[in-house]
Amino acid sequence: MSWCWPPWPPECNNMLPEDFLAPYAAHSAQGQGRRFAEAPHASRSQFQRDRDRIIHSSAFRRLEYKTQVFLNHEGDLFRTRLTHSLEVAQVGRSIARNLRLNEDLVEAIALAHDLGHTPFGHVGQDVLNECMQEHGGFEHNLQSLRVVDTLEEHYGAFDGLNLMFETREGILKHCSLTHARELGPVAQRFIDRTQPTLEAQLTNLADEIAYNSHDIDDGLRSGLITIAQLEEVEFFGRLWRDVQQAFPGLSGRRAIYETLRRLITALADDLIVTSTSLIADAAPRDVNEVRASAPLIRFSDAMRKDATDLKRFLRANLYRHYQVNRMRVKASRIVRELYDSFMAEPALLPPDYQLKDGDVTQQARKIADYIAGMTDRYAIREHRRLYSLDEL
């Protein structure tokens, strides 16, 4: 089939969007299906339905008030888990179109990948994992899958959102062998050491492109990092100098946006060029051959170094900044004390999270579900209700 693009020639008039995909892309009609059989939709592909179910989920709406780096109330313009997920989807779709991959699957994975994230960003996950060590631990990728498989309550016929296999495996970016054996087919690739779809591989790197760029933006806006510091990172410094040369005298937000625009473009273009070459060399004929190949969506070695340098800079200068650490300590205390209180006295939990006859591990998992589902402000409010005398 020839590749058609608007303005479409007449032979393309009766084609559906998935007809334009490369043979190695994930075609929803050839997917591995849903856990519970459903009739196809008349006007939407399977992955479009997944995307729509995710957008309408309760967990997706809660992302608006979950921390990316800065707490939601620290500023109206800082990213949240929701805006981060939207940026990942935008970057991912743009790259997918260039590689003739399934944009709808990329978007669904991007919008769902953080649904299981705790309040207060990674510190919430780390603390909850420590609390849950005797009960299987906690990992936000596993929790995201648990949200879409079990915790969302929208349908009469089944728990969860009943998403397609390919969407679910894309959500599950990381998984230990122990958990993989428990999860079954969706995690089998971690046991077999095979690859997920190209769409899942792409979304993983679109996530990295999005947070590298927007965390720099938020860090500069907050004043916790400076342009002078960033110029010491060769990749950013090179782009910053390009902007100064193209727009002499440009400063402030315009100069920052121009630089970050170039940063995103450089990362995305490198990913497209490198991945196109890898795909051409491997020549997979379908998704099954993609799964049996080495990873085919990658940065070049030079760009991987540049991206890693940026991540190291952000880790040292932003994520570990003393002001961020202060909030990290407060958030850690809130999550730990909520968990300890609920474990000591489950009657403090809402009725839906209390197990009358369950064992301790089952109760602990319900508590983890409750805490992980909280927004930042709800966790702060719950902690105040439990520990502040003013709330009596």
mmCIF file of C-alpha atoms in Angstrom:
data_model
loop_
_atom_site.group_PDB
_atom_site.id
_atom_site.type_symbol
_atom_site.label_atom_id
_atom_site.label_comp_id
_atom_site.label_asym_id
_atom_site.label_seq_id
_atom_site.Cartn_x
_atom_site.Cartn_y
_atom_site.Cartn_z
ATOM 1 C CA MET A 1 0.000 0.000 0.000
ATOM 2 C CA SER A 2 1.376 3.404 -0.915
ATOM 3 C CA TRP A 3 1.700 6.077 1.735
ATOM 4 C CA CYS A 4 -1.022 8.714 1.307
ATOM 5 C CA TRP A 5 -1.068 12.126 2.949
ATOM 6 C CA PRO A 6 -3.444 15.077 2.474
ATOM 7 C CA PRO A 7 -4.310 16.146 -0.101
ATOM 8 C CA TRP A 8 -5.254 12.500 -0.522
ATOM 9 C CA PRO A 9 -5.463 10.929 -3.969
ATOM 10 C CA PRO A 10 -8.801 9.276 -4.792
ATOM 11 C CA GLU A 11 -7.613 5.772 -3.877
ATOM 12 C CA CYS A 12 -7.261 6.903 -0.244
ATOM 13 C CA ASN A 13 -10.823 8.209 0.144
ATOM 14 C CA ASN A 14 -12.284 5.034 1.648
ATOM 15 C CA MET A 15 -9.372 4.243 3.943
ATOM 16 C CA LEU A 16 -9.401 4.449 7.714
ATOM 17 C CA PRO A 17 -6.562 6.128 9.672
ATOM 18 C CA GLU A 18 -5.037 2.759 10.607
ATOM 19 C CA ASP A 19 -4.780 1.874 6.922
ATOM 20 C CA PHE A 20 -1.898 4.335 6.682
ATOM 21 C CA LEU A 21 0.169 2.693 9.411
ATOM 22 C CA ALA A 22 3.371 0.808 8.745
ATOM 23 C CA PRO A 23 3.004 -3.008 8.809
ATOM 24 C CA TYR A 24 5.100 -3.172 12.003
ATOM 25 C CA ALA A 25 2.838 -0.697 13.821
ATOM 26 C CA ALA A 26 0.183 -1.885 16.268
ATOM 27 C CA HIS A 27 -3.091 -2.261 14.380
ATOM 28 C CA SER A 28 -6.010 -2.446 16.786
ATOM 29 C CA ALA A 29 -7.887 -4.989 14.673
ATOM 30 C CA GLN A 30 -4.897 -7.310 15.048
ATOM 31 C CA GLY A 31 -4.390 -6.629 18.755
ATOM 32 C CA GLN A 32 -4.461 -9.231 21.507
ATOM 33 C CA GLY A 33 -7.824 -8.027 22.727
ATOM 34 C CA ARG A 34 -9.397 -7.145 26.048
ATOM 35 C CA ARG A 35 -9.644 -9.174 29.220
ATOM 36 C CA PHE A 36 -13.425 -9.222 28.800
ATOM 37 C CA ALA A 37 -14.770 -9.535 25.272
ATOM 38 C CA GLU A 38 -16.626 -6.524 23.869
ATOM 39 C CA ALA A 39 -18.179 -5.884 20.478
ATOM 40 C CA PRO A 40 -16.189 -3.466 18.270
ATOM 41 C CA HIS A 41 -17.357 0.128 18.187
ATOM 42 C CA ALA A 42 -18.948 1.404 14.990
ATOM 43 C CA SER A 43 -16.969 4.642 14.681
ATOM 44 C CA ARG A 44 -13.848 4.299 16.856
ATOM 45 C CA SER A 45 -10.855 1.999 16.765
ATOM 46 C CA GLN A 46 -10.010 -0.085 19.817
ATOM 47 C CA PHE A 47 -7.190 2.233 20.874
ATOM 48 C CA GLN A 48 -9.371 5.324 20.424
ATOM 49 C CA ARG A 49 -11.827 3.718 22.835
ATOM 50 C CA ASP A 50 -8.996 3.112 25.304
ATOM 51 C CA ARG A 51 -7.920 6.740 25.107
ATOM 52 C CA ASP A 52 -11.477 7.944 25.671
ATOM 53 C CA ARG A 53 -12.002 5.627 28.651
ATOM 54 C CA ILE A 54 -8.802 6.896 30.232
ATOM 55 C CA ILE A 55 -9.761 10.554 29.761
ATOM 56 C CA HIS A 56 -13.151 9.953 31.407
ATOM 57 C CA SER A 57 -11.678 8.042 34.358
ATOM 58 C CA SER A 58 -11.623 9.399 37.907
ATOM 59 C CA ALA A 59 -7.903 8.670 38.232
ATOM 60 C CA PHE A 60 -7.145 10.840 35.196
ATOM 61 C CA ARG A 61 -8.991 13.835 36.655
ATOM 62 C CA ARG A 62 -7.099 13.496 39.934
ATOM 63 C CA LEU A 63 -3.786 13.971 38.099
ATOM 64 C CA GLU A 64 -4.608 17.705 37.969
ATOM 65 C CA TYR A 65 -3.750 17.959 41.670
ATOM 66 C CA LYS A 66 -0.807 15.566 41.861
ATOM 67 C CA THR A 67 2.779 16.815 42.044
ATOM 68 C CA GLN A 68 5.223 16.663 39.168
ATOM 69 C CA VAL A 69 8.080 18.517 40.925
ATOM 70 C CA PHE A 70 6.296 21.388 42.660
ATOM 71 C CA LEU A 71 3.128 21.058 44.722
ATOM 72 C CA ASN A 72 0.021 22.306 42.957
ATOM 73 C CA HIS A 73 -0.537 25.168 45.396
ATOM 74 C CA GLU A 74 3.036 26.463 45.000
ATOM 75 C CA GLY A 75 2.153 28.127 41.697
ATOM 76 C CA ASP A 76 -0.543 28.053 39.030
ATOM 77 C CA LEU A 77 1.910 27.612 36.134
ATOM 78 C CA PHE A 78 3.953 24.659 37.380
ATOM 79 C CA ARG A 79 3.344 21.287 35.742
ATOM 80 C CA THR A 80 1.151 18.708 37.404
ATOM 81 C CA ARG A 81 0.878 15.010 36.590
ATOM 82 C CA LEU A 82 -2.031 15.910 34.313
ATOM 83 C CA THR A 83 -0.238 18.538 32.241
ATOM 84 C CA HIS A 84 2.836 16.300 32.141
ATOM 85 C CA SER A 85 0.738 13.449 30.716
ATOM 86 C CA LEU A 86 -0.727 15.773 28.073
ATOM 87 C CA GLU A 87 2.754 16.908 27.044
ATOM 88 C CA VAL A 88 3.934 13.297 26.775
ATOM 89 C CA ALA A 89 0.931 12.548 24.560
ATOM 90 C CA GLN A 90 1.669 15.540 22.311
ATOM 91 C CA VAL A 91 5.347 14.665 21.881
ATOM 92 C CA GLY A 92 4.518 11.000 21.386
ATOM 93 C CA ARG A 93 1.865 11.575 18.753
ATOM 94 C CA SER A 94 4.148 13.850 16.740
ATOM 95 C CA ILE A 95 6.922 11.264 16.668
ATOM 96 C CA ALA A 96 4.504 8.399 15.987
ATOM 97 C CA ARG A 97 3.131 10.149 12.926
ATOM 98 C CA ASN A 98 6.605 10.515 11.476
ATOM 99 C CA LEU A 99 7.323 6.824 12.056
ATOM 100 C CA ARG A 100 3.889 5.720 10.792
ATOM 101 C CA LEU A 101 3.046 4.209 14.173
ATOM 102 C CA ASN A 102 -0.332 4.145 15.863
ATOM 103 C CA GLU A 103 -0.885 7.622 17.330
ATOM 104 C CA ASP A 104 -3.999 6.548 19.228
ATOM 105 C CA LEU A 105 -2.152 3.788 21.083
ATOM 106 C CA VAL A 106 0.715 6.165 21.903
ATOM 107 C CA GLU A 107 -1.773 8.711 23.235
ATOM 108 C CA ALA A 108 -3.621 6.132 25.341
ATOM 109 C CA ILE A 109 -0.388 4.885 26.949
ATOM 110 C CA ALA A 110 0.839 8.447 27.548
ATOM 111 C CA LEU A 111 -2.387 9.563 29.220
ATOM 112 C CA ALA A 112 -2.514 6.465 31.441
ATOM 113 C CA HIS A 113 1.146 5.979 32.374
ATOM 114 C CA ASP A 114 0.929 7.996 35.617
ATOM 115 C CA LEU A 115 -2.590 7.081 36.760
ATOM 116 C CA GLY A 116 -1.180 5.101 39.677
ATOM 117 C CA HIS A 117 1.207 7.794 40.875
ATOM 118 C CA THR A 118 0.963 8.771 44.514
ATOM 119 C CA PRO A 119 0.552 12.323 45.802
ATOM 120 C CA PHE A 120 3.772 14.335 46.227
ATOM 121 C CA GLY A 121 5.585 12.842 43.251
ATOM 122 C CA HIS A 122 8.300 10.230 43.595
ATOM 123 C CA VAL A 123 8.751 10.767 47.315
ATOM 124 C CA GLY A 124 5.191 9.532 47.865
ATOM 125 C CA GLN A 125 5.970 6.380 45.893
ATOM 126 C CA ASP A 126 9.251 5.795 47.733
ATOM 127 C CA VAL A 127 7.678 6.139 51.170
ATOM 128 C CA LEU A 128 4.665 3.990 50.305
ATOM 129 C CA ASN A 129 7.006 1.344 48.929
ATOM 130 C CA GLU A 130 8.951 1.350 52.207
ATOM 131 C CA CYS A 131 5.719 1.029 54.180
ATOM 132 C CA MET A 132 4.547 -1.865 51.986
ATOM 133 C CA GLN A 133 7.778 -3.898 52.042
ATOM 134 C CA GLU A 134 6.204 -6.732 54.034
ATOM 135 C CA HIS A 135 3.150 -6.752 51.770
ATOM 136 C CA GLY A 136 4.556 -6.826 48.240
ATOM 137 C CA GLY A 137 5.889 -3.272 47.976
ATOM 138 C CA PHE A 138 4.494 -0.443 45.890
ATOM 139 C CA GLU A 139 5.476 0.718 42.408
ATOM 140 C CA HIS A 140 3.525 3.331 40.485
ATOM 141 C CA ASN A 141 3.701 1.495 37.142
ATOM 142 C CA LEU A 142 2.108 -1.564 38.731
ATOM 143 C CA GLN A 143 -0.426 0.706 40.418
ATOM 144 C CA SER A 144 -1.301 2.372 37.104
ATOM 145 C CA LEU A 145 -2.092 -1.066 35.703
ATOM 146 C CA ARG A 146 -4.092 -1.889 38.838
ATOM 147 C CA VAL A 147 -6.101 1.306 38.363
ATOM 148 C CA VAL A 148 -7.140 0.467 34.794
ATOM 149 C CA ASP A 149 -7.606 -3.259 35.479
ATOM 150 C CA THR A 150 -9.381 -3.184 38.826
ATOM 151 C CA LEU A 151 -9.894 0.076 40.698
ATOM 152 C CA GLU A 152 -11.880 2.200 38.250
ATOM 153 C CA GLU A 153 -15.613 1.546 38.584
ATOM 154 C CA HIS A 154 -17.456 2.658 35.449
ATOM 155 C CA TYR A 155 -18.981 -0.462 33.926
ATOM 156 C CA GLY A 156 -21.587 -2.939 35.006
ATOM 157 C CA ALA A 157 -19.959 -5.928 33.322
ATOM 158 C CA PHE A 158 -16.435 -5.702 34.732
ATOM 159 C CA ASP A 159 -14.053 -3.927 37.090
ATOM 160 C CA GLY A 160 -11.573 -1.441 35.675
ATOM 161 C CA LEU A 161 -11.579 0.022 32.168
ATOM 162 C CA ASN A 162 -11.018 -3.246 30.273
ATOM 163 C CA LEU A 163 -8.318 -1.768 28.055
ATOM 164 C CA MET A 164 -6.611 -3.468 25.151
ATOM 165 C CA PHE A 165 -3.620 -5.705 25.885
ATOM 166 C CA GLU A 166 -1.265 -3.376 23.985
ATOM 167 C CA THR A 167 -2.320 -0.363 26.042
ATOM 168 C CA ARG A 168 -1.905 -2.283 29.293
ATOM 169 C CA GLU A 169 1.577 -3.577 28.406
ATOM 170 C CA GLY A 170 2.622 -0.045 27.460
ATOM 171 C CA ILE A 171 1.539 1.236 30.866
ATOM 172 C CA LEU A 172 3.675 -1.454 32.511
ATOM 173 C CA LYS A 173 7.098 0.020 31.713
ATOM 174 C CA HIS A 174 8.982 -1.744 34.528
ATOM 175 C CA CYS A 175 8.303 -4.968 36.365
ATOM 176 C CA SER A 176 10.301 -7.356 38.538
ATOM 177 C CA LEU A 177 10.307 -11.053 37.680
ATOM 178 C CA THR A 178 8.362 -11.793 40.858
ATOM 179 C CA HIS A 179 5.564 -9.416 39.920
ATOM 180 C CA ALA A 180 5.700 -10.512 36.276
ATOM 181 C CA ARG A 181 4.916 -14.088 37.267
ATOM 182 C CA GLU A 182 1.949 -12.848 39.290
ATOM 183 C CA LEU A 183 0.553 -10.592 36.548
ATOM 184 C CA GLY A 184 0.414 -13.181 33.775
ATOM 185 C CA PRO A 185 0.400 -12.487 30.018
ATOM 186 C CA VAL A 186 0.630 -8.684 30.203
ATOM 187 C CA ALA A 187 4.021 -9.017 31.924
ATOM 188 C CA GLN A 188 5.299 -12.115 30.108
ATOM 189 C CA ARG A 189 7.811 -10.053 28.112
ATOM 190 C CA PHE A 190 9.795 -9.361 31.279
ATOM 191 C CA ILE A 191 10.225 -13.104 31.737
ATOM 192 C CA ASP A 192 10.895 -13.851 28.065
ATOM 193 C CA ARG A 193 13.070 -10.726 27.643
ATOM 194 C CA THR A 194 11.144 -9.638 24.573
ATOM 195 C CA GLN A 195 10.026 -6.122 23.610
ATOM 196 C CA PRO A 196 6.657 -4.366 23.715
ATOM 197 C CA THR A 197 5.190 -2.613 20.665
ATOM 198 C CA LEU A 198 7.086 0.233 19.048
ATOM 199 C CA GLU A 199 4.341 2.511 20.367
ATOM 200 C CA ALA A 200 5.153 1.513 23.947
ATOM 201 C CA GLN A 201 8.879 1.977 23.326
ATOM 202 C CA LEU A 202 8.212 5.405 21.831
ATOM 203 C CA THR A 203 5.993 6.589 24.692
ATOM 204 C CA ASN A 204 8.669 5.702 27.219
ATOM 205 C CA LEU A 205 11.113 8.073 25.497
ATOM 206 C CA ALA A 206 8.455 10.736 24.858
ATOM 207 C CA ASP A 207 8.023 10.752 28.638
ATOM 208 C CA GLU A 208 11.733 11.491 29.020
ATOM 209 C CA ILE A 209 11.656 14.267 26.403
ATOM 210 C CA ALA A 210 8.681 15.898 28.112
ATOM 211 C CA TYR A 211 10.013 15.892 31.671
ATOM 212 C CA ASN A 212 13.548 16.935 30.704
ATOM 213 C CA SER A 213 12.183 20.050 28.997
ATOM 214 C CA HIS A 214 9.353 21.032 31.321
ATOM 215 C CA ASP A 215 11.316 20.413 34.520
ATOM 216 C CA ILE A 216 13.915 22.877 33.238
ATOM 217 C CA ASP A 217 11.118 25.360 32.549
ATOM 218 C CA ASP A 218 9.568 24.893 35.993
ATOM 219 C CA GLY A 219 12.959 24.993 37.693
ATOM 220 C CA LEU A 220 13.805 28.320 36.030
ATOM 221 C CA ARG A 221 10.365 29.743 36.797
ATOM 222 C CA SER A 222 10.771 28.788 40.459
ATOM 223 C CA GLY A 223 14.199 30.404 40.672
ATOM 224 C CA LEU A 224 15.769 27.218 42.048
ATOM 225 C CA ILE A 225 18.038 26.874 39.018
ATOM 226 C CA THR A 226 19.489 29.548 36.739
ATOM 227 C CA ILE A 227 20.471 29.976 33.117
ATOM 228 C CA ALA A 228 24.075 30.420 34.236
ATOM 229 C CA GLN A 229 24.011 26.958 35.812
ATOM 230 C CA LEU A 230 22.338 25.414 32.777
ATOM 231 C CA GLU A 231 24.879 26.906 30.396
ATOM 232 C CA GLU A 232 27.434 24.618 32.018
ATOM 233 C CA VAL A 233 25.504 21.667 30.557
ATOM 234 C CA GLU A 234 26.972 21.410 27.063
ATOM 235 C CA PHE A 235 23.688 20.423 25.347
ATOM 236 C CA PHE A 236 21.630 23.245 26.843
ATOM 237 C CA GLY A 237 24.480 25.746 26.493
ATOM 238 C CA ARG A 238 24.782 24.984 22.784
ATOM 239 C CA LEU A 239 21.069 25.578 22.231
ATOM 240 C CA TRP A 240 21.086 28.733 24.383
ATOM 241 C CA ARG A 241 23.927 30.190 22.310
ATOM 242 C CA ASP A 242 22.037 29.348 19.098
ATOM 243 C CA VAL A 243 19.081 31.370 20.366
ATOM 244 C CA GLN A 244 21.283 34.318 21.326
ATOM 245 C CA GLN A 245 22.823 34.269 17.874
ATOM 246 C CA ALA A 246 19.444 34.038 16.106
ATOM 247 C CA PHE A 247 17.806 36.692 18.306
ATOM 248 C CA PRO A 248 20.468 39.088 19.640
ATOM 249 C CA GLY A 249 19.421 40.655 22.920
ATOM 250 C CA LEU A 250 16.486 38.297 23.480
ATOM 251 C CA SER A 251 16.006 37.552 27.183
ATOM 252 C CA GLY A 252 13.479 36.440 29.786
ATOM 253 C CA ARG A 253 10.722 33.932 29.057
ATOM 254 C CA ARG A 254 11.009 34.324 25.277
ATOM 255 C CA ALA A 255 14.648 33.248 25.307
ATOM 256 C CA ILE A 256 13.852 30.319 27.591
ATOM 257 C CA TYR A 257 10.935 29.157 25.414
ATOM 258 C CA GLU A 258 13.015 29.455 22.251
ATOM 259 C CA THR A 259 15.734 27.318 23.819
ATOM 260 C CA LEU A 260 13.336 24.680 25.167
ATOM 261 C CA ARG A 261 11.563 24.537 21.805
ATOM 262 C CA ARG A 262 14.900 23.744 20.197
ATOM 263 C CA LEU A 263 15.655 21.194 22.923
ATOM 264 C CA ILE A 264 12.426 19.275 22.315
ATOM 265 C CA THR A 265 12.939 19.433 18.552
ATOM 266 C CA ALA A 266 16.521 18.184 18.807
ATOM 267 C CA LEU A 267 15.523 15.236 20.986
ATOM 268 C CA ALA A 268 12.481 14.327 18.873
ATOM 269 C CA ASP A 269 14.280 14.669 15.529
ATOM 270 C CA ASP A 270 17.183 12.532 16.730
ATOM 271 C CA LEU A 271 14.764 9.888 17.965
ATOM 272 C CA ILE A 272 12.968 9.848 14.598
ATOM 273 C CA VAL A 273 16.163 9.628 12.519
ATOM 274 C CA THR A 274 17.814 7.004 14.717
ATOM 275 C CA SER A 275 14.689 4.873 15.039
ATOM 276 C CA THR A 276 13.957 5.044 11.321
ATOM 277 C CA SER A 277 17.412 3.661 10.616
ATOM 278 C CA LEU A 278 17.104 0.903 13.227
ATOM 279 C CA ILE A 279 13.684 -0.129 11.905
ATOM 280 C CA ALA A 280 14.981 -0.183 8.335
ATOM 281 C CA ASP A 281 17.909 -2.390 9.331
ATOM 282 C CA ALA A 282 15.761 -4.802 11.342
ATOM 283 C CA ALA A 283 12.968 -4.755 8.718
ATOM 284 C CA PRO A 284 10.246 -6.183 10.996
ATOM 285 C CA ARG A 285 7.247 -7.335 9.000
ATOM 286 C CA ASP A 286 4.766 -7.140 11.867
ATOM 287 C CA VAL A 287 4.397 -6.598 15.610
ATOM 288 C CA ASN A 288 5.510 -10.138 16.373
ATOM 289 C CA GLU A 289 8.868 -9.477 14.740
ATOM 290 C CA VAL A 290 9.104 -6.180 16.634
ATOM 291 C CA ARG A 291 8.667 -8.117 19.879
ATOM 292 C CA ALA A 292 11.482 -10.495 18.932
ATOM 293 C CA SER A 293 13.887 -7.704 17.957
ATOM 294 C CA ALA A 294 16.171 -5.558 20.068
ATOM 295 C CA PRO A 295 14.681 -2.166 21.061
ATOM 296 C CA LEU A 296 14.109 -0.195 17.853
ATOM 297 C CA ILE A 297 13.076 3.184 19.261
ATOM 298 C CA ARG A 298 16.245 4.851 20.527
ATOM 299 C CA PHE A 299 18.274 8.022 20.657
ATOM 300 C CA SER A 300 21.644 8.090 18.960
ATOM 301 C CA ASP A 301 24.597 7.520 21.273
ATOM 302 C CA ALA A 302 25.485 11.218 21.183
ATOM 303 C CA MET A 303 21.954 12.326 21.998
ATOM 304 C CA ARG A 304 21.633 9.716 24.750
ATOM 305 C CA LYS A 305 24.691 11.294 26.363
ATOM 306 C CA ASP A 306 23.187 14.783 26.034
ATOM 307 C CA ALA A 307 19.868 13.658 27.537
ATOM 308 C CA THR A 308 21.640 11.876 30.384
ATOM 309 C CA ASP A 309 23.688 14.999 31.144
ATOM 310 C CA LEU A 310 20.455 16.981 31.445
ATOM 311 C CA LYS A 311 18.915 14.410 33.783
ATOM 312 C CA ARG A 312 22.004 14.427 35.983
ATOM 313 C CA PHE A 313 21.933 18.211 36.159
ATOM 314 C CA LEU A 314 18.260 18.248 37.153
ATOM 315 C CA ARG A 315 18.784 15.545 39.761
ATOM 316 C CA ALA A 316 21.680 17.375 41.385
ATOM 317 C CA ASN A 317 20.419 20.944 41.152
ATOM 318 C CA LEU A 318 16.610 20.807 41.126
ATOM 319 C CA TYR A 319 15.267 17.526 42.506
ATOM 320 C CA ARG A 320 17.766 17.678 45.408
ATOM 321 C CA HIS A 321 17.554 21.425 45.979
ATOM 322 C CA TYR A 322 17.149 22.169 49.671
ATOM 323 C CA GLN A 323 13.750 23.819 49.163
ATOM 324 C CA VAL A 324 12.485 20.769 47.275
ATOM 325 C CA ASN A 325 13.981 18.580 50.016
ATOM 326 C CA ARG A 326 12.043 20.473 52.667
ATOM 327 C CA MET A 327 8.769 19.650 50.934
ATOM 328 C CA ARG A 328 10.028 16.098 50.390
ATOM 329 C CA VAL A 329 10.453 15.663 54.158
ATOM 330 C CA LYS A 330 6.992 17.059 54.865
ATOM 331 C CA ALA A 331 5.405 14.900 52.175
ATOM 332 C CA SER A 332 7.247 11.830 53.436
ATOM 333 C CA ARG A 333 5.899 12.391 56.934
ATOM 334 C CA ILE A 334 2.342 12.829 55.672
ATOM 335 C CA VAL A 335 2.337 9.605 53.638
ATOM 336 C CA ARG A 336 4.045 7.542 56.343
ATOM 337 C CA GLU A 337 1.783 8.781 59.134
ATOM 338 C CA LEU A 338 -1.349 8.229 57.060
ATOM 339 C CA TYR A 339 -0.265 4.665 56.327
ATOM 340 C CA ASP A 340 0.682 3.925 59.932
ATOM 341 C CA SER A 341 -2.591 5.351 61.265
ATOM 342 C CA PHE A 342 -4.738 3.364 58.855
ATOM 343 C CA MET A 343 -2.823 0.136 59.495
ATOM 344 C CA ALA A 344 -3.104 0.582 63.254
ATOM 345 C CA GLU A 345 -6.803 1.410 63.060
ATOM 346 C CA PRO A 346 -8.533 0.446 59.762
ATOM 347 C CA ALA A 347 -11.803 1.832 61.149
ATOM 348 C CA LEU A 348 -10.406 5.282 60.288
ATOM 349 C CA LEU A 349 -10.695 4.382 56.595
ATOM 350 C CA PRO A 350 -13.780 5.011 54.456
ATOM 351 C CA PRO A 351 -16.000 1.892 54.492
ATOM 352 C CA ASP A 352 -15.036 0.812 50.963
ATOM 353 C CA TYR A 353 -11.419 0.429 52.084
ATOM 354 C CA GLN A 354 -12.085 -1.527 55.262
ATOM 355 C CA LEU A 355 -11.779 -5.317 55.074
ATOM 356 C CA LYS A 356 -13.832 -7.050 57.740
ATOM 357 C CA ASP A 357 -12.375 -10.518 57.267
ATOM 358 C CA GLY A 358 -9.316 -9.925 55.066
ATOM 359 C CA ASP A 359 -5.760 -10.624 56.101
ATOM 360 C CA VAL A 360 -3.206 -7.963 56.940
ATOM 361 C CA THR A 361 -1.639 -7.947 53.474
ATOM 362 C CA GLN A 362 -4.998 -7.445 51.780
ATOM 363 C CA GLN A 363 -5.795 -4.591 54.143
ATOM 364 C CA ALA A 364 -2.388 -3.031 53.509
ATOM 365 C CA ARG A 365 -3.011 -3.135 49.753
ATOM 366 C CA LYS A 366 -6.365 -1.409 50.202
ATOM 367 C CA ILE A 367 -4.647 1.283 52.252
ATOM 368 C CA ALA A 368 -2.029 1.706 49.519
ATOM 369 C CA ASP A 369 -4.854 2.054 46.970
ATOM 370 C CA TYR A 370 -6.477 4.725 49.116
ATOM 371 C CA ILE A 371 -3.299 6.747 49.651
ATOM 372 C CA ALA A 372 -2.081 6.403 46.058
ATOM 373 C CA GLY A 373 -5.421 7.687 44.818
ATOM 374 C CA MET A 374 -5.176 10.878 46.869
ATOM 375 C CA THR A 375 -4.313 14.240 45.382
ATOM 376 C CA ASP A 376 -1.710 16.342 47.183
ATOM 377 C CA ARG A 377 -4.300 18.564 48.819
ATOM 378 C CA TYR A 378 -6.543 15.655 49.813
ATOM 379 C CA ALA A 379 -3.595 13.893 51.488
ATOM 380 C CA ILE A 380 -2.771 17.103 53.379
ATOM 381 C CA ARG A 381 -6.421 17.429 54.424
ATOM 382 C CA GLU A 382 -6.675 13.799 55.543
ATOM 383 C CA HIS A 383 -3.497 14.158 57.582
ATOM 384 C CA ARG A 384 -4.861 17.294 59.211
ATOM 385 C CA ARG A 385 -8.122 15.528 60.046
ATOM 386 C CA LEU A 386 -6.221 12.755 61.791
ATOM 387 C CA TYR A 387 -3.576 14.781 63.581
ATOM 388 C CA SER A 388 -4.809 18.352 64.053
ATOM 389 C CA LEU A 389 -6.879 19.206 67.138
ATOM 390 C CA ASP A 390 -8.422 22.049 65.144
ATOM 391 C CA GLU A 391 -10.255 19.456 63.036
ATOM 392 C CA LEU A 392 -12.162 17.943 65.985
#
